[in-house]
Coordinates of C-alpha atoms in Angstrom, one line a residue:
M1 CA -8.1 10.7 -6.6
S2 CA -11.6 10.2 -7.3
Q3 CA -12.5 10.5 -10.7
H4 CA -14.9 13.2 -9.0
N5 CA -12.7 14.9 -7.0
K6 CA -10.3 14.8 -10.5
A7 CA -12.9 16.2 -12.7
D8 CA -14.0 19.2 -9.7
Q9 CA -10.3 20.2 -9.5
A10 CA -10.0 20.4 -13.5
R11 CA -13.2 22.6 -13.9
K12 CA -11.7 24.6 -10.6
G13 CA -9.1 24.8 -12.3
L14 CA -10.3 26.1 -15.3
I15 CA -12.4 28.2 -14.1
A16 CA -10.0 29.5 -12.1
S17 CA -7.7 30.0 -15.2
V18 CA -10.3 31.8 -17.1
K19 CA -10.8 34.4 -14.2
G20 CA -7.4 35.1 -14.2
K21 CA -6.9 35.7 -17.6
A22 CA -10.0 38.5 -17.4
K23 CA -8.3 39.8 -14.4
E24 CA -5.3 40.4 -16.3
I25 CA -7.4 41.9 -19.1
A26 CA -9.3 44.2 -17.3
G27 CA -6.4 45.4 -16.0
A28 CA -4.3 45.9 -18.9
V29 CA -7.1 47.5 -20.3
A30 CA -7.7 49.4 -16.9
G31 CA -3.9 50.2 -16.9
N32 CA -3.6 48.3 -13.1
D33 CA -0.7 46.6 -13.2
S34 CA -1.3 45.1 -9.9
L35 CA -5.0 43.5 -11.5
T36 CA -3.2 42.6 -14.7
A37 CA -0.3 40.6 -12.6
E38 CA -3.1 39.4 -9.7
G39 CA -4.6 37.5 -12.8
Q40 CA -0.7 36.2 -15.0
L41 CA -0.4 35.0 -11.1
E42 CA -4.0 33.3 -11.0
Q43 CA -3.9 31.3 -14.7
T44 CA 0.0 30.1 -13.9
E45 CA -1.5 28.9 -10.4
A46 CA -4.1 26.9 -12.7
R47 CA -1.7 24.9 -14.6
K48 CA 0.2 24.5 -12.0
R49 CA -2.1 22.7 -10.7
K50 CA -3.6 21.4 -14.2
E51 CA 0.0 19.8 -14.2
A52 CA 0.0 18.2 -11.1
S53 CA -3.5 16.9 -11.6
T54 CA -2.5 15.0 -15.2
T55 CA 1.0 14.0 -13.9
E56 CA -1.0 12.8 -10.8
S57 CA -3.6 10.8 -13.3
V58 CA -0.7 8.9 -15.2
A59 CA 0.9 7.6 -12.1
D60 CA -2.2 6.3 -11.2
A61 CA -2.5 4.7 -14.0
Q62 CA 1.3 3.5 -14.4
A63 CA 1.3 2.2 -10.9
Q64 CA -2.7 0.1 -11.9
Q65 CA -0.7 -1.5 -14.4
A66 CA 2.4 -2.7 -13.2
R67 CA -0.1 -4.5 -10.3
A68 CA -2.2 -5.9 -13.8
E69 CA 1.3 -6.8 -15.2
A70 CA 2.0 -8.7 -11.5
T71 CA -1.2 -10.5 -11.4
E72 CA -0.4 -11.7 -15.0
A73 CA 2.5 -12.6 -14.3
R74 CA 2.1 -14.6 -11.3
L75 CA -0.9 -16.1 -12.6
E76 CA 1.3 -17.8 -15.8
G77 CA 3.7 -18.8 -13.4
A78 CA 1.1 -20.7 -11.6
A79 CA -0.3 -22.1 -15.3
E80 CA 3.0 -23.0 -16.4
R81 CA 4.1 -24.9 -13.2
T82 CA 0.7 -26.6 -12.9
E83 CA 1.3 -27.7 -16.6
V84 CA 4.2 -28.7 -16.1
E85 CA 3.5 -30.8 -13.0
A86 CA 0.3 -32.6 -14.7
Q87 CA 2.5 -33.4 -17.7
A88 CA 5.3 -35.1 -15.2
A89 CA 2.5 -37.0 -13.0
A90 CA 1.4 -38.4 -16.9
E91 CA 4.9 -38.9 -17.9
K92 CA 5.4 -40.6 -14.9
Q93 CA 2.1 -42.2 -14.8
K94 CA 2.7 -44.0 -18.5
A95 CA 6.8 -45.4 -17.2
D96 CA 4.5 -47.1 -14.3
R97 CA 2.5 -48.7 -16.2
Q98 CA 4.6 -49.4 -19.4
R99 CA 6.7 -51.2 -15.9
V100 CA 3.3 -52.9 -14.9
A101 CA 2.9 -53.9 -18.1
D102 CA 6.1 -55.6 -19.2
K103 CA 6.5 -57.0 -15.2
G104 CA 6.6 -60.9 -15.9
A105 CA 7.6 -60.9 -19.8
V106 CA 10.9 -58.4 -19.0
T107 CA 14.6 -59.5 -17.5
A108 CA 16.8 -58.2 -14.7
A109 CA 18.3 -56.0 -17.4
A110 CA 15.0 -54.4 -18.8
H111 CA 13.7 -53.7 -15.4
Q112 CA 16.8 -52.1 -14.6
D113 CA 16.2 -50.2 -17.5
L114 CA 12.7 -49.3 -17.0
A115 CA 13.7 -47.8 -14.0
A116 CA 16.6 -46.0 -15.2
E117 CA 14.0 -44.4 -17.7
R118 CA 11.4 -43.9 -14.6
R119 CA 14.3 -41.9 -12.7
Q120 CA 15.1 -39.8 -15.5
A121 CA 12.3 -39.5 -16.1
E122 CA 11.2 -38.1 -12.3
Q123 CA 14.6 -35.9 -12.7
D124 CA 12.9 -34.7 -15.7
A125 CA 9.8 -33.9 -14.5
Q126 CA 11.1 -32.1 -11.1
R127 CA 13.7 -30.0 -13.0
Q128 CA 11.2 -29.2 -15.4
V129 CA 9.3 -27.8 -12.2
Q130 CA 12.0 -26.4 -10.7
E131 CA 12.4 -24.2 -14.0
A132 CA 8.5 -23.4 -14.1
R133 CA 8.9 -22.4 -10.7
T134 CA 12.5 -20.7 -10.9
Q135 CA 10.5 -18.8 -14.2
E136 CA 7.5 -17.5 -12.3
R137 CA 9.6 -16.3 -9.2
V138 CA 12.0 -14.7 -11.5
E139 CA 8.6 -13.1 -13.5
T140 CA 6.8 -12.0 -10.5
A141 CA 10.0 -10.6 -8.9
A142 CA 9.8 -8.5 -12.2
A143 CA 7.0 -7.7 -12.3
Q144 CA 6.9 -7.2 -8.5
A145 CA 9.9 -4.2 -9.2
E146 CA 8.0 -2.7 -12.1
T147 CA 4.8 -2.3 -9.6
D148 CA 7.5 -0.4 -6.6
E149 CA 8.7 1.1 -9.7
A150 CA 4.9 2.7 -10.8
L151 CA 4.6 3.3 -6.7
D152 CA 7.6 5.6 -6.8
D153 CA 6.8 7.3 -9.0
Q154 CA 2.9 7.8 -8.0
W155 CA 4.7 8.7 -4.4
S156 CA 7.3 11.0 -6.3
S157 CA 4.6 12.6 -9.0
V158 CA 2.3 12.9 -5.7
R159 CA 5.1 15.2 -4.0
A160 CA 5.6 17.1 -6.8
S161 CA 1.9 18.1 -6.6
A162 CA 2.2 19.0 -3.1
H163 CA 5.4 20.8 -4.0
D164 CA 3.3 22.3 -6.9
R165 CA -0.1 23.0 -5.2
A166 CA 2.1 24.7 -2.2
D167 CA 3.9 26.9 -5.3
A168 CA 0.1 28.1 -6.7
A169 CA -0.1 28.6 -2.7
R170 CA 2.3 31.0 -2.1
A171 CA 1.9 32.8 -5.4
R172 CA -1.9 33.7 -4.7
Q173 CA -0.6 35.1 -1.0
R174 CA 1.5 37.3 -2.3
A175 CA -0.6 38.0 -5.5
D176 CA -3.1 39.2 -2.4
E177 CA -0.3 41.1 -0.8
L178 CA 0.2 43.0 -4.2
A179 CA -3.4 42.9 -4.4
D180 CA -3.6 44.6 -0.9
D181 CA -0.3 47.0 -1.2
A182 CA -2.1 48.0 -4.5
G183 CA -5.6 49.3 -2.9
V184 CA -7.0 47.0 -5.4
P185 CA -10.0 44.4 -3.7
R186 CA -9.9 41.1 -3.1
D187 CA -12.5 38.5 -4.9
Q188 CA -14.5 37.6 -2.3
E189 CA -15.4 34.1 -4.1
G190 CA -11.6 32.6 -4.7
S191 CA -11.4 33.2 -1.0

């Protein structure tokens, strides 16, 4: 529901509540129980509409926040992975430069040590990249779970809102029936 529609619904709810209160007071003053009951029902309907709108707004905000958090987690994971990959590449280049500089002067044992260091550096770099990817997947999955939960909450709120609106419509219909039975003219503006 857009902000304009939400504001419009809020105005309509306020007007319905005020009209309901006026009918309740008029019915009480005139001793017309049917008009009093109709006014009370209109106030209840307006209150339920307001509660449904509030619940829907909260669910929308939660879903939007969860989507933002999921995006942030993906971006952070990608940035961490890029940083680890750059660091690993720098370490590998450093090891390569060291190997080239020492190539002519080192013995076979020194070559073996350097190769072992390089293998270790590559293994460390691969491990760090893998850990960063794993962390990114975990954070993305957690953010997705929050998004899914927020969307489930939003749908539950929408369903609850629809249920509340249906209850309000039934209450209005019952009030109209009571008004018809009592011979009270209907409010043409609300029909």
